[in-house]
Short mmCIF file of C-alpha atoms in Angstrom, two decimals:
data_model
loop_
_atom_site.label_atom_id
_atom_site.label_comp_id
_atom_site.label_asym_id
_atom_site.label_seq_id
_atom_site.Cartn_x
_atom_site.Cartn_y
_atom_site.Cartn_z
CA UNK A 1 5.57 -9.34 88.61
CA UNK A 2 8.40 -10.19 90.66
CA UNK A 3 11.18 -7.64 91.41
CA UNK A 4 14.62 -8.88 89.59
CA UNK A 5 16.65 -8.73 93.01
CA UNK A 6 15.13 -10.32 96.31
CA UNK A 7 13.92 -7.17 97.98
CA UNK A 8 16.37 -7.82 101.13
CA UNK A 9 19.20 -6.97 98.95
CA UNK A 10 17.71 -3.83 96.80
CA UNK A 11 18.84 -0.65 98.96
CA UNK A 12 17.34 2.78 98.35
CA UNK A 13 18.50 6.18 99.52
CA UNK A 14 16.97 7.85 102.64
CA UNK A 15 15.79 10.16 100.07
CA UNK A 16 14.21 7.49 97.72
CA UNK A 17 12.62 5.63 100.31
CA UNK A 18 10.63 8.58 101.79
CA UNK A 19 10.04 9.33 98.29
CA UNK A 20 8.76 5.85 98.04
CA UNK A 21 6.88 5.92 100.74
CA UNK A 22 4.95 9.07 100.04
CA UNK A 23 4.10 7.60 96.57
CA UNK A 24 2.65 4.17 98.55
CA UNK A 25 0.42 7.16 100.16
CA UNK A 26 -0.64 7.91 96.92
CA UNK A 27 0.66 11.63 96.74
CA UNK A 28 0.99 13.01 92.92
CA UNK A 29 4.40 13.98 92.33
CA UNK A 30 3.51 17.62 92.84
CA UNK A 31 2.47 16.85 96.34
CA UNK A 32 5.74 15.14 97.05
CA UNK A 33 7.44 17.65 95.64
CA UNK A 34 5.43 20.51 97.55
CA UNK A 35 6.48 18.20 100.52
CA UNK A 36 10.20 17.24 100.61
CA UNK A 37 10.93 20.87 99.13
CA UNK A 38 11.69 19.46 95.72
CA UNK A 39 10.87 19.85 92.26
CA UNK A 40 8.36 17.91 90.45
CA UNK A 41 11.40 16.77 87.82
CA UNK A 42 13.49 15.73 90.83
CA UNK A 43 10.76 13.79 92.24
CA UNK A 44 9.87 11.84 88.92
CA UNK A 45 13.64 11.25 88.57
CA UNK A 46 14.04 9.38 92.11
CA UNK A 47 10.36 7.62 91.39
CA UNK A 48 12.11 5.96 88.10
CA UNK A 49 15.13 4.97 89.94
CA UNK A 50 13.06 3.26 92.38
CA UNK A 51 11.04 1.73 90.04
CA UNK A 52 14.23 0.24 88.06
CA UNK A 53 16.15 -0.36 91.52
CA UNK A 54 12.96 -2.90 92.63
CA UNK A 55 12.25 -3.95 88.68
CA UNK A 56 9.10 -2.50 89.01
CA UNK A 57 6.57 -0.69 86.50
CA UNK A 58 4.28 0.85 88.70
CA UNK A 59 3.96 2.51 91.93
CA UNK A 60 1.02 -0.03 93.57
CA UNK A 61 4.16 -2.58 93.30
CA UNK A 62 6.51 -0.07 94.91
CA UNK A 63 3.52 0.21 97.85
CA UNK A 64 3.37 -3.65 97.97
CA UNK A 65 7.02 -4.01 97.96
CA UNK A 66 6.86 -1.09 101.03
CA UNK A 67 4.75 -2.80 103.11
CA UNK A 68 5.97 -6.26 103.15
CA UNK A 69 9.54 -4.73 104.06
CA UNK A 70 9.25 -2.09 106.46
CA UNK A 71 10.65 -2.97 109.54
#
């Protein structure tokens, strides 16, 4: 699936994109959490507002999405 914005223009938080990029590393919520000194609820939250951000449904698109725009 496509996102529903061209990537270029989709802009995530500091905090959402390192939560973003620790999901591409495929790190639970728990570990993320247990990382960024957050709690697991906090974590899921910013992992669904990437997800709806990009107009994604999973986080292998979010890891896709990560990698072709990382500069």
């Amino acid at each position: 699936a496509e996102p529903l914005r061209p990537a270029a223009q989709v802009a995530l938080s500091p905090r959402e994109r390192e939560v973003a990029q620790l999901l591409a590393a495929s790190l639970s919520n728990r570990e993320i959490a247990g990382r960024l000194f957050l709690s697991e609820r906090t974590v899921d939250n910013h992992g669904q507002h990437i997800l709806d951000k990009l107009g994604f449904n999973s986080r292998v698109q979010v890891a896709t999405w990560l990698a072709r725009n990382e500069h």
